[in-house]
């Protein structure tokens, strides 16, 4: 099964992502799809590789598509038909990319999960 991971570019909580990816692996997920942005995407790729999950990397083509590149990339990732989309974000109300990816996933009937950044 495939999981698409998206999230906040300012996300730094590696442990939360590692733990969630471990749970996905235990549930039978074998592939992680991510968009290559700093923060949650990059952490997800790094942690997935440590867990011996395959990764599929879809960086946005900013030079080609300009400001639309992130939204286009989200749809390309969703076209890979993930079984679940997991967003890691600390302020989803002010998100553009992560919120868009989760909204489009829901529209397509894909299971979505939002993990919010916890601060002490």
GROMACS .gro file of N, CA and C in nm:
model
  360
    1UNK      N    1   0.084  -0.118   0.000
    1UNK     CA    2   0.000   0.000   0.000
    1UNK      C    3   0.089   0.125   0.000
    2UNK      N    4   0.031   0.234  -0.046
    2UNK     CA    5   0.104   0.360  -0.060
    2UNK      C    6   0.045   0.468   0.029
    3UNK      N    7   0.133   0.546   0.091
    3UNK     CA    8   0.092   0.661   0.172
    3UNK      C    9   0.157   0.786   0.116
    4UNK      N   10   0.077   0.889   0.092
    4UNK     CA   11   0.128   1.019   0.051
    4UNK      C   12   0.146   1.102   0.177
    5UNK      N   13   0.266   1.155   0.195
    5UNK     CA   14   0.296   1.241   0.309
    5UNK      C   15   0.317   1.383   0.260
    6UNK      N   16   0.246   1.477   0.322
    6UNK     CA   17   0.264   1.619   0.288
    6UNK      C   18   0.269   1.696   0.418
    7UNK      N   19   0.313   1.821   0.411
    7UNK     CA   20   0.312   1.896   0.535
    7UNK      C   21   0.386   2.027   0.533
    8UNK      N   22   0.390   2.082   0.651
    8UNK     CA   23   0.445   2.214   0.679
    8UNK      C   24   0.595   2.219   0.648
    9UNK      N   25   0.636   2.321   0.576
    9UNK     CA   26   0.779   2.340   0.546
    9UNK      C   27   0.860   2.372   0.671
   10UNK      N   28   0.794   2.418   0.776
   10UNK     CA   29   0.863   2.451   0.901
   10UNK      C   30   0.854   2.339   1.005
   11UNK      N   31   0.801   2.224   0.967
   11UNK     CA   32   0.788   2.110   1.059
   11UNK      C   33   0.927   2.059   1.096
   12UNK      N   34   0.952   2.037   1.225
   12UNK     CA   35   1.082   1.987   1.271
   12UNK      C   36   1.072   1.862   1.358
   13UNK      N   37   0.954   1.818   1.390
   13UNK     CA   38   0.932   1.706   1.482
   13UNK      C   39   0.951   1.572   1.410
   14UNK      N   40   1.076   1.526   1.407
   14UNK     CA   41   1.108   1.400   1.339
   14UNK      C   42   1.042   1.281   1.408
   15UNK      N   43   1.036   1.283   1.540
   15UNK     CA   44   0.983   1.169   1.615
   15UNK      C   45   0.838   1.140   1.580
   16UNK      N   46   0.756   1.243   1.567
   16UNK     CA   47   0.615   1.221   1.533
   16UNK      C   48   0.602   1.158   1.395
   17UNK      N   49   0.680   1.205   1.299
   17UNK     CA   50   0.675   1.146   1.165
   17UNK      C   51   0.728   1.004   1.167
   18UNK      N   52   0.840   0.981   1.237
   18UNK     CA   53   0.897   0.847   1.246
   18UNK      C   54   0.796   0.749   1.305
   19UNK      N   55   0.731   0.790   1.413
   19UNK     CA   56   0.633   0.703   1.479
   19UNK      C   57   0.516   0.672   1.386
   20UNK      N   58   0.466   0.773   1.315
   20UNK     CA   59   0.352   0.749   1.226
   20UNK      C   60   0.392   0.659   1.110
   21UNK      N   61   0.510   0.680   1.055
   21UNK     CA   62   0.557   0.593   0.946
   21UNK      C   63   0.576   0.450   0.995
   22UNK      N   64   0.622   0.433   1.117
   22UNK     CA   65   0.636   0.298   1.174
   22UNK      C   66   0.500   0.230   1.184
   23UNK      N   67   0.399   0.306   1.224
   23UNK     CA   68   0.263   0.251   1.232
   23UNK      C   69   0.211   0.215   1.093
   24UNK      N   70   0.239   0.300   0.995
   24UNK     CA   71   0.197   0.268   0.858
   24UNK      C   72   0.265   0.141   0.809
   25UNK      N   73   0.394   0.128   0.836
   25UNK     CA   74   0.467   0.008   0.794
   25UNK      C   75   0.406  -0.116   0.860
   26UNK      N   76   0.378  -0.109   0.988
   26UNK     CA   77   0.318  -0.222   1.060
   26UNK      C   78   0.181  -0.259   1.002
   27UNK      N   79   0.112  -0.159   0.947
   27UNK     CA   80  -0.020  -0.182   0.887
   27UNK      C   81  -0.011  -0.232   0.743
   28UNK      N   82   0.111  -0.247   0.690
   28UNK     CA   83   0.127  -0.302   0.556
   28UNK      C   84   0.163  -0.203   0.447
   29UNK      N   85   0.187  -0.079   0.483
   29UNK     CA   86   0.228   0.020   0.383
   29UNK      C   87   0.375  -0.004   0.347
   30UNK      N   88   0.405   0.006   0.219
   30UNK     CA   89   0.541  -0.023   0.171
   30UNK      C   90   0.603   0.094   0.095
   31UNK      N   91   0.522   0.192   0.056
   31UNK     CA   92   0.572   0.302  -0.026
   31UNK      C   93   0.525   0.436   0.029
   32UNK      N   94   0.617   0.531   0.033
   32UNK     CA   95   0.588   0.668   0.074
   32UNK      C   96   0.603   0.759  -0.047
   33UNK      N   97   0.502   0.842  -0.071
   33UNK     CA   98   0.504   0.943  -0.177
   33UNK      C   99   0.522   1.077  -0.108
   34UNK      N  100   0.616   1.158  -0.154
   34UNK     CA  101   0.637   1.290  -0.093
   34UNK      C  102   0.684   1.389  -0.199
   35UNK      N  103   0.668   1.518  -0.167
   35UNK     CA  104   0.691   1.623  -0.265
   35UNK      C  105   0.824   1.694  -0.260
   36UNK      N  106   0.912   1.653  -0.171
   36UNK     CA  107   1.046   1.709  -0.172
   36UNK      C  108   1.064   1.845  -0.109
   37UNK      N  109   0.961   1.901  -0.050
   37UNK     CA  110   0.976   2.031   0.016
   37UNK      C  111   1.051   2.013   0.147
   38UNK      N  112   1.113   2.121   0.195
   38UNK     CA  113   1.180   2.112   0.325
   38UNK      C  114   1.074   2.087   0.432
   39UNK      N  115   1.116   2.049   0.548
   39UNK     CA  116   1.022   2.025   0.658
   39UNK      C  117   0.966   1.884   0.654
   40UNK      N  118   0.835   1.872   0.664
   40UNK     CA  119   0.769   1.742   0.677
   40UNK      C  120   0.802   1.647   0.562
   41UNK      N  121   0.803   1.695   0.439
   41UNK     CA  122   0.831   1.608   0.323
   41UNK      C  123   0.971   1.548   0.334
   42UNK      N  124   1.069   1.632   0.359
   42UNK     CA  125   1.208   1.586   0.368
   42UNK      C  126   1.227   1.491   0.485
   43UNK      N  127   1.168   1.524   0.599
   43UNK     CA  128   1.178   1.435   0.715
   43UNK      C  129   1.112   1.301   0.683
   44UNK      N  130   0.996   1.303   0.619
   44UNK     CA  131   0.927   1.179   0.584
   44UNK      C  132   1.014   1.091   0.495
   45UNK      N  133   1.080   1.150   0.398
   45UNK     CA  134   1.166   1.071   0.310
   45UNK      C  135   1.281   1.010   0.390
   46UNK      N  136   1.347   1.091   0.471
   46UNK     CA  137   1.460   1.042   0.551
   46UNK      C  138   1.418   0.929   0.644
   47UNK      N  139   1.307   0.946   0.713
   47UNK     CA  140   1.261   0.844   0.807
   47UNK      C  141   1.211   0.719   0.735
   48UNK      N  142   1.148   0.737   0.621
   48UNK     CA  143   1.102   0.621   0.542
   48UNK      C  144   1.219   0.535   0.500
   49UNK      N  145   1.326   0.598   0.456
   49UNK     CA  146   1.445   0.523   0.415
   49UNK      C  147   1.505   0.447   0.533
   50UNK      N  148   1.506   0.508   0.650
   50UNK     CA  149   1.557   0.439   0.770
   50UNK      C  150   1.473   0.316   0.803
   51UNK      N  151   1.343   0.323   0.770
   51UNK     CA  152   1.252   0.212   0.797
   51UNK      C  153   1.245   0.113   0.681
   52UNK      N  154   1.327   0.134   0.580
   52UNK     CA  155   1.332   0.048   0.461
   52UNK      C  156   1.200   0.048   0.384
   53UNK      N  157   1.135   0.163   0.380
   53UNK     CA  158   1.017   0.183   0.296
   53UNK      C  159   1.066   0.244   0.166
   54UNK      N  160   1.002   0.209   0.056
   54UNK     CA  161   1.041   0.272  -0.070
   54UNK      C  162   0.982   0.413  -0.074
   55UNK      N  163   1.051   0.502  -0.143
   55UNK     CA  164   1.005   0.641  -0.152
   55UNK      C  165   0.988   0.680  -0.298
   56UNK      N  166   0.889   0.761  -0.322
   56UNK     CA  167   0.862   0.814  -0.455
   56UNK      C  168   0.858   0.966  -0.440
   57UNK      N  169   0.950   1.033  -0.503
   57UNK     CA  170   0.980   1.175  -0.481
   57UNK      C  171   0.926   1.258  -0.597
   58UNK      N  172   0.843   1.359  -0.567
   58UNK     CA  173   0.782   1.444  -0.669
   58UNK      C  174   0.806   1.592  -0.639
   59UNK      N  175   0.924   1.644  -0.667
   59UNK     CA  176   0.948   1.786  -0.641
   59UNK      C  177   0.865   1.875  -0.735
   60UNK      N  178   0.821   1.987  -0.683
   60UNK     CA  179   0.747   2.083  -0.765
   60UNK      C  180   0.840   2.143  -0.870
   61UNK      N  181   0.787   2.169  -0.987
   61UNK     CA  182   0.864   2.228  -1.097
   61UNK      C  183   0.835   2.378  -1.103
   62UNK      N  184   0.895   2.451  -1.009
   62UNK     CA  185   0.869   2.594  -0.996
   62UNK      C  186   0.909   2.671  -1.121
   63UNK      N  187   1.021   2.637  -1.182
   63UNK     CA  188   1.066   2.708  -1.302
   63UNK      C  189   0.969   2.691  -1.418
   64UNK      N  190   0.907   2.576  -1.426
   64UNK     CA  191   0.816   2.547  -1.537
   64UNK      C  192   0.675   2.603  -1.513
   65UNK      N  193   0.624   2.588  -1.390
   65UNK     CA  194   0.484   2.622  -1.363
   65UNK      C  195   0.464   2.745  -1.275
   66UNK      N  196   0.571   2.803  -1.224
   66UNK     CA  197   0.556   2.921  -1.140
   66UNK      C  198   0.478   2.892  -1.013
   67UNK      N  199   0.393   2.986  -0.974
   67UNK     CA  200   0.318   2.976  -0.848
   67UNK      C  201   0.222   2.858  -0.842
   68UNK      N  202   0.187   2.802  -0.956
   68UNK     CA  203   0.096   2.686  -0.959
   68UNK      C  204   0.168   2.554  -0.936
   69UNK      N  205   0.299   2.556  -0.933
   69UNK     CA  206   0.378   2.432  -0.930
   69UNK      C  207   0.342   2.340  -0.813
   70UNK      N  208   0.321   2.396  -0.695
   70UNK     CA  209   0.288   2.314  -0.578
   70UNK      C  210   0.155   2.243  -0.594
   71UNK      N  211   0.057   2.314  -0.646
   71UNK     CA  212  -0.076   2.255  -0.666
   71UNK      C  213  -0.071   2.147  -0.774
   72UNK      N  214   0.004   2.173  -0.879
   72UNK     CA  215   0.020   2.074  -0.987
   72UNK      C  216   0.091   1.950  -0.931
   73UNK      N  217   0.197   1.971  -0.854
   73UNK     CA  218   0.268   1.860  -0.792
   73UNK      C  219   0.175   1.777  -0.703
   74UNK      N  220   0.089   1.842  -0.626
   74UNK     CA  221  -0.005   1.769  -0.541
   74UNK      C  222  -0.091   1.675  -0.622
   75UNK      N  223  -0.140   1.723  -0.737
   75UNK     CA  224  -0.225   1.638  -0.820
   75UNK      C  225  -0.147   1.523  -0.883
   76UNK      N  226  -0.023   1.549  -0.921
   76UNK     CA  227   0.062   1.442  -0.975
   76UNK      C  228   0.082   1.334  -0.868
   77UNK      N  229   0.107   1.377  -0.745
   77UNK     CA  230   0.124   1.279  -0.636
   77UNK      C  231  -0.006   1.202  -0.613
   78UNK      N  232  -0.118   1.271  -0.613
   78UNK     CA  233  -0.247   1.204  -0.593
   78UNK      C  234  -0.281   1.111  -0.709
   79UNK      N  235  -0.232   1.141  -0.828
   79UNK     CA  236  -0.252   1.052  -0.943
   79UNK      C  237  -0.181   0.918  -0.925
   80UNK      N  238  -0.089   0.909  -0.828
   80UNK     CA  239  -0.021   0.782  -0.800
   80UNK      C  240  -0.111   0.687  -0.721
   81UNK      N  241  -0.230   0.732  -0.690
   81UNK     CA  242  -0.333   0.655  -0.621
   81UNK      C  243  -0.289   0.604  -0.482
   82UNK      N  244  -0.252   0.696  -0.394
   82UNK     CA  245  -0.219   0.653  -0.258
   82UNK      C  246  -0.343   0.600  -0.187
   83UNK      N  247  -0.321   0.512  -0.091
   83UNK     CA  248  -0.431   0.458  -0.012
   83UNK      C  249  -0.469   0.552   0.102
   84UNK      N  250  -0.376   0.638   0.140
   84UNK     CA  251  -0.398   0.734   0.248
   84UNK      C  252  -0.311   0.857   0.222
   85UNK      N  253  -0.360   0.972   0.265
   85UNK     CA  254  -0.281   1.096   0.260
   85UNK      C  255  -0.270   1.147   0.403
   86UNK      N  256  -0.147   1.166   0.449
   86UNK     CA  257  -0.122   1.213   0.585
   86UNK      C  258  -0.055   1.350   0.578
   87UNK      N  259  -0.119   1.449   0.638
   87UNK     CA  260  -0.064   1.583   0.643
   87UNK      C  261  -0.012   1.614   0.783
   88UNK      N  262   0.110   1.666   0.789
   88UNK     CA  263   0.171   1.708   0.915
   88UNK      C  264   0.179   1.860   0.911
   89UNK      N  265   0.104   1.928   0.998
   89UNK     CA  266   0.102   2.074   0.991
   89UNK      C  267   0.077   2.133   1.129
   90UNK      N  268   0.135   2.251   1.152
   90UNK     CA  269   0.113   2.318   1.281
   90UNK      C  270   0.006   2.425   1.275
   91UNK      N  271  -0.036   2.464   1.155
   91UNK     CA  272  -0.137   2.571   1.142
   91UNK      C  273  -0.215   2.551   1.012
   92UNK      N  274  -0.294   2.446   1.007
   92UNK     CA  275  -0.362   2.409   0.883
   92UNK      C  276  -0.456   2.519   0.833
   93UNK      N  277  -0.508   2.601   0.923
   93UNK     CA  278  -0.599   2.709   0.882
   93UNK      C  279  -0.528   2.810   0.792
   94UNK      N  280  -0.397   2.822   0.805
   94UNK     CA  281  -0.321   2.915   0.722
   94UNK      C  282  -0.234   2.845   0.619
   95UNK      N  283  -0.262   2.718   0.597
   95UNK     CA  284  -0.186   2.640   0.498
   95UNK      C  285  -0.243   2.660   0.359
   96UNK      N  286  -0.157   2.654   0.262
   96UNK     CA  287  -0.201   2.652   0.122
   96UNK      C  288  -0.179   2.513   0.066
   97UNK      N  289  -0.054   2.470   0.057
   97UNK     CA  290  -0.021   2.344  -0.008
   97UNK      C  291  -0.075   2.220   0.062
   98UNK      N  292  -0.051   2.208   0.192
   98UNK     CA  293  -0.098   2.091   0.265
   98UNK      C  294  -0.250   2.086   0.265
   99UNK      N  295  -0.314   2.199   0.291
   99UNK     CA  296  -0.460   2.204   0.291
   99UNK      C  297  -0.515   2.166   0.154
  100UNK      N  298  -0.451   2.214   0.047
  100UNK     CA  299  -0.494   2.180  -0.088
  100UNK      C  300  -0.483   2.029  -0.113
  101UNK      N  301  -0.372   1.971  -0.072
  101UNK     CA  302  -0.350   1.828  -0.096
  101UNK      C  303  -0.454   1.744  -0.021
  102UNK      N  304  -0.480   1.778   0.105
  102UNK     CA  305  -0.579   1.705   0.183
  102UNK      C  306  -0.720   1.723   0.125
  103UNK      N  307  -0.753   1.844   0.085
  103UNK     CA  308  -0.886   1.871   0.028
  103UNK      C  309  -0.906   1.794  -0.102
  104UNK      N  310  -0.806   1.794  -0.189
  104UNK     CA  311  -0.817   1.722  -0.316
  104UNK      C  312  -0.822   1.571  -0.293
  105UNK      N  313  -0.748   1.523  -0.194
  105UNK     CA  314  -0.752   1.380  -0.161
  105UNK      C  315  -0.893   1.341  -0.115
  106UNK      N  316  -0.952   1.421  -0.028
  106UNK     CA  317  -1.089   1.394   0.017
  106UNK      C  318  -1.186   1.393  -0.100
  107UNK      N  319  -1.169   1.490  -0.190
  107UNK     CA  320  -1.257   1.497  -0.307
  107UNK      C  321  -1.247   1.370  -0.390
  108UNK      N  322  -1.129   1.311  -0.394
  108UNK     CA  323  -1.106   1.188  -0.471
  108UNK      C  324  -1.145   1.062  -0.393
  109UNK      N  325  -1.190   1.079  -0.270
  109UNK     CA  326  -1.231   0.964  -0.191
  109UNK      C  327  -1.117   0.890  -0.122
  110UNK      N  328  -1.004   0.957  -0.106
  110UNK     CA  329  -0.888   0.897  -0.040
  110UNK      C  330  -0.894   0.930   0.109
  111UNK      N  331  -0.859   0.834   0.192
  111UNK     CA  332  -0.854   0.855   0.337
  111UNK      C  333  -0.751   0.964   0.367
  112UNK      N  334  -0.788   1.057   0.454
  112UNK     CA  335  -0.695   1.164   0.493
  112UNK      C  336  -0.680   1.168   0.645
  113UNK      N  337  -0.561   1.203   0.688
  113UNK     CA  338  -0.531   1.219   0.831
  113UNK      C  339  -0.450   1.347   0.845
  114UNK      N  340  -0.485   1.429   0.944
  114UNK     CA  341  -0.408   1.549   0.975
  114UNK      C  342  -0.344   1.530   1.112
  115UNK      N  343  -0.212   1.540   1.117
  115UNK     CA  344  -0.138   1.534   1.242
  115UNK      C  345  -0.091   1.676   1.271
  116UNK      N  346  -0.135   1.730   1.383
  116UNK     CA  347  -0.099   1.868   1.416
  116UNK      C  348   0.024   1.872   1.506
  117UNK      N  349   0.106   1.972   1.485
  117UNK     CA  350   0.228   1.992   1.561
  117UNK      C  351   0.192   2.022   1.706
  118UNK      N  352   0.253   1.949   1.797
  118UNK     CA  353   0.225   1.970   1.939
  118UNK      C  354   0.340   2.047   2.002
  119UNK      N  355   0.306   2.149   2.077
  119UNK     CA  356   0.409   2.225   2.149
  119UNK      C  357   0.381   2.213   2.298
  120UNK      N  358   0.485   2.218   2.375
  120UNK     CA  359   0.470   2.206   2.522
  120UNK      C  360   0.446   2.341   2.585
   0.00000   0.00000   0.00000
